[in-house]
Coordinates of C-alpha atoms in Angstrom, one line a residue:
M1 CA 27.1 -39.7 20.4
K2 CA 27.6 -36.4 18.4
R3 CA 25.3 -37.6 15.7
E4 CA 22.5 -38.3 18.2
R5 CA 22.9 -34.8 19.6
I6 CA 22.6 -33.3 16.1
T7 CA 19.5 -35.4 15.4
A8 CA 17.9 -34.3 18.7
A9 CA 18.7 -30.6 17.9
V10 CA 17.2 -30.9 14.4
A11 CA 14.1 -32.7 15.9
A12 CA 13.7 -30.0 18.5
L13 CA 14.0 -27.1 16.0
S14 CA 11.5 -28.8 13.6
A15 CA 9.0 -29.2 16.4
L16 CA 9.5 -25.6 17.4
G17 CA 9.0 -24.5 13.7
L18 CA 5.9 -26.6 13.4
C19 CA 4.4 -25.0 16.6
R20 CA 5.2 -21.6 15.3
A21 CA 3.5 -22.3 11.9
A22 CA 0.5 -23.7 13.7
Y23 CA 0.2 -20.7 15.9
F24 CA 0.2 -18.3 13.0
H25 CA -2.1 -20.4 11.0
F26 CA -4.7 -21.0 13.7
V27 CA -4.4 -17.9 15.9
V28 CA -3.0 -14.9 14.1
E29 CA -4.3 -15.4 10.5
P30 CA -8.1 -15.7 11.5
E31 CA -7.9 -12.3 13.2
R32 CA -6.0 -10.6 10.4
P33 CA -7.4 -11.6 7.1
V34 CA -4.9 -11.5 4.1
R35 CA -5.5 -8.6 1.7
H36 CA -4.9 -9.3 -1.9
F37 CA -3.2 -6.1 -3.1
D38 CA -2.8 -7.5 -6.6
R39 CA -6.6 -7.8 -7.1
E40 CA -7.4 -4.6 -5.1
F41 CA -5.1 -2.4 -7.1
R42 CA -5.3 -4.1 -10.5
E43 CA -7.0 -1.2 -12.3
L44 CA -4.5 1.2 -11.0
K45 CA -1.5 -0.9 -12.0
E46 CA -2.8 -1.3 -15.5
A47 CA -3.4 2.5 -15.8
L48 CA 0.1 3.5 -14.8
P49 CA 3.2 3.3 -16.9
P50 CA 5.3 0.1 -16.4
E51 CA 8.1 2.1 -14.6
G52 CA 9.0 5.6 -13.7
E53 CA 7.5 8.1 -11.3
V54 CA 4.0 9.4 -10.7
G55 CA 2.6 11.8 -8.2
Y56 CA 0.6 10.8 -5.1
V57 CA -1.8 13.0 -3.2
S58 CA -4.5 12.1 -0.7
D59 CA -7.3 13.6 1.5
V60 CA -5.3 12.2 4.5
A61 CA -2.0 13.9 5.0
L62 CA 1.1 11.8 5.4
E63 CA 2.6 14.6 7.5
E64 CA 0.3 16.9 9.4
V65 CA 3.2 18.5 11.1
P66 CA 6.5 18.7 9.1
G67 CA 8.8 15.8 10.1
E68 CA 6.1 13.9 12.0
V69 CA 4.5 11.0 10.2
N70 CA 0.7 10.6 10.4
E71 CA 0.0 6.9 10.7
A72 CA -3.4 7.3 9.1
G73 CA -1.9 8.6 5.9
K74 CA 1.2 6.4 5.9
E75 CA -0.6 3.0 5.6
P76 CA -2.6 3.9 2.5
Y77 CA 0.4 5.4 0.9
L78 CA 2.5 2.3 1.5
E79 CA -0.3 0.0 0.3
V80 CA -0.4 1.8 -3.1
Q81 CA 3.4 2.0 -3.3
Y82 CA 3.7 -1.8 -2.7
A83 CA 1.0 -2.6 -5.3
V84 CA 2.4 -0.4 -8.1
A85 CA 6.1 -1.1 -7.7
P86 CA 8.5 -0.7 -9.6
V87 CA 6.6 2.6 -10.3
V88 CA 7.7 5.1 -7.7
L89 CA 5.0 7.3 -6.0
R90 CA 6.2 10.8 -5.2
Y91 CA 4.2 11.9 -2.3
G92 CA 2.7 15.4 -2.6
D93 CA 4.1 15.9 -6.1
D94 CA 1.2 17.2 -8.1
T95 CA 3.4 18.4 -11.0
L96 CA 4.2 15.1 -12.6
P97 CA 2.2 14.1 -15.7
M98 CA 0.1 11.6 -13.8
V99 CA -1.0 11.8 -10.2
V100 CA -2.6 9.1 -8.1
V101 CA -5.3 10.4 -5.8
R102 CA -6.1 8.1 -2.9
L103 CA -9.2 8.9 -1.0
A104 CA -10.4 7.9 2.4
D105 CA -13.7 9.7 1.5
P106 CA -14.5 9.7 -2.2
A107 CA -16.8 12.7 -1.8
R108 CA -13.7 14.8 -1.1
L109 CA -12.3 14.3 -4.7
D110 CA -13.2 17.7 -6.0
E111 CA -11.7 19.3 -2.8
V112 CA -8.4 17.5 -3.3
L113 CA -8.2 18.2 -7.0
A114 CA -8.9 21.9 -6.4
R115 CA -6.3 22.0 -3.6
H116 CA -3.5 20.5 -5.8
R117 CA -4.7 22.2 -9.1
L118 CA -5.3 18.9 -10.7
R119 CA -8.0 17.8 -13.3
F120 CA -9.7 14.5 -13.0
F121 CA -8.6 11.9 -15.6
S122 CA -10.3 8.6 -14.6
W123 CA -11.2 6.3 -11.7
A124 CA -8.8 3.4 -11.0
G125 CA -10.7 1.8 -8.1
P126 CA -13.4 2.7 -5.6
R127 CA -11.2 5.1 -3.7
I128 CA -8.5 5.9 -6.3
A129 CA -8.6 8.4 -9.0
L130 CA -6.0 9.4 -11.6
A131 CA -5.4 13.1 -12.3
R132 CA -3.2 15.4 -14.4
P133 CA -1.9 18.9 -13.7
R134 CA -4.1 21.7 -15.0

């Protein structure tokens, strides 16, 4: 009797897991395509040291008001941090020997470089530049 209950419980949980997997595969995934960060940020990863810290600045502020996170700036920062780990991005630090510049609008590169007193080093993607302190 006990063995039959365990078998029934395992079968029920398996069916539930199968339904969940089918839901995500057929409903959720088609609406949210998977991004391949490894390919998207390959050039950046190759240009950075294998470990350590680099600066990070952007034309979209992570904090517009001190202590309040700007969601529009948070997501791009976290994407880059995920892609370049174990390298640590120091947000707003424009004094480190290498600085990643993430741009929502690539036309604003000169403005961001001037504001942070950086000089352009190279492009590491369509919206990512590398810079060094002046």
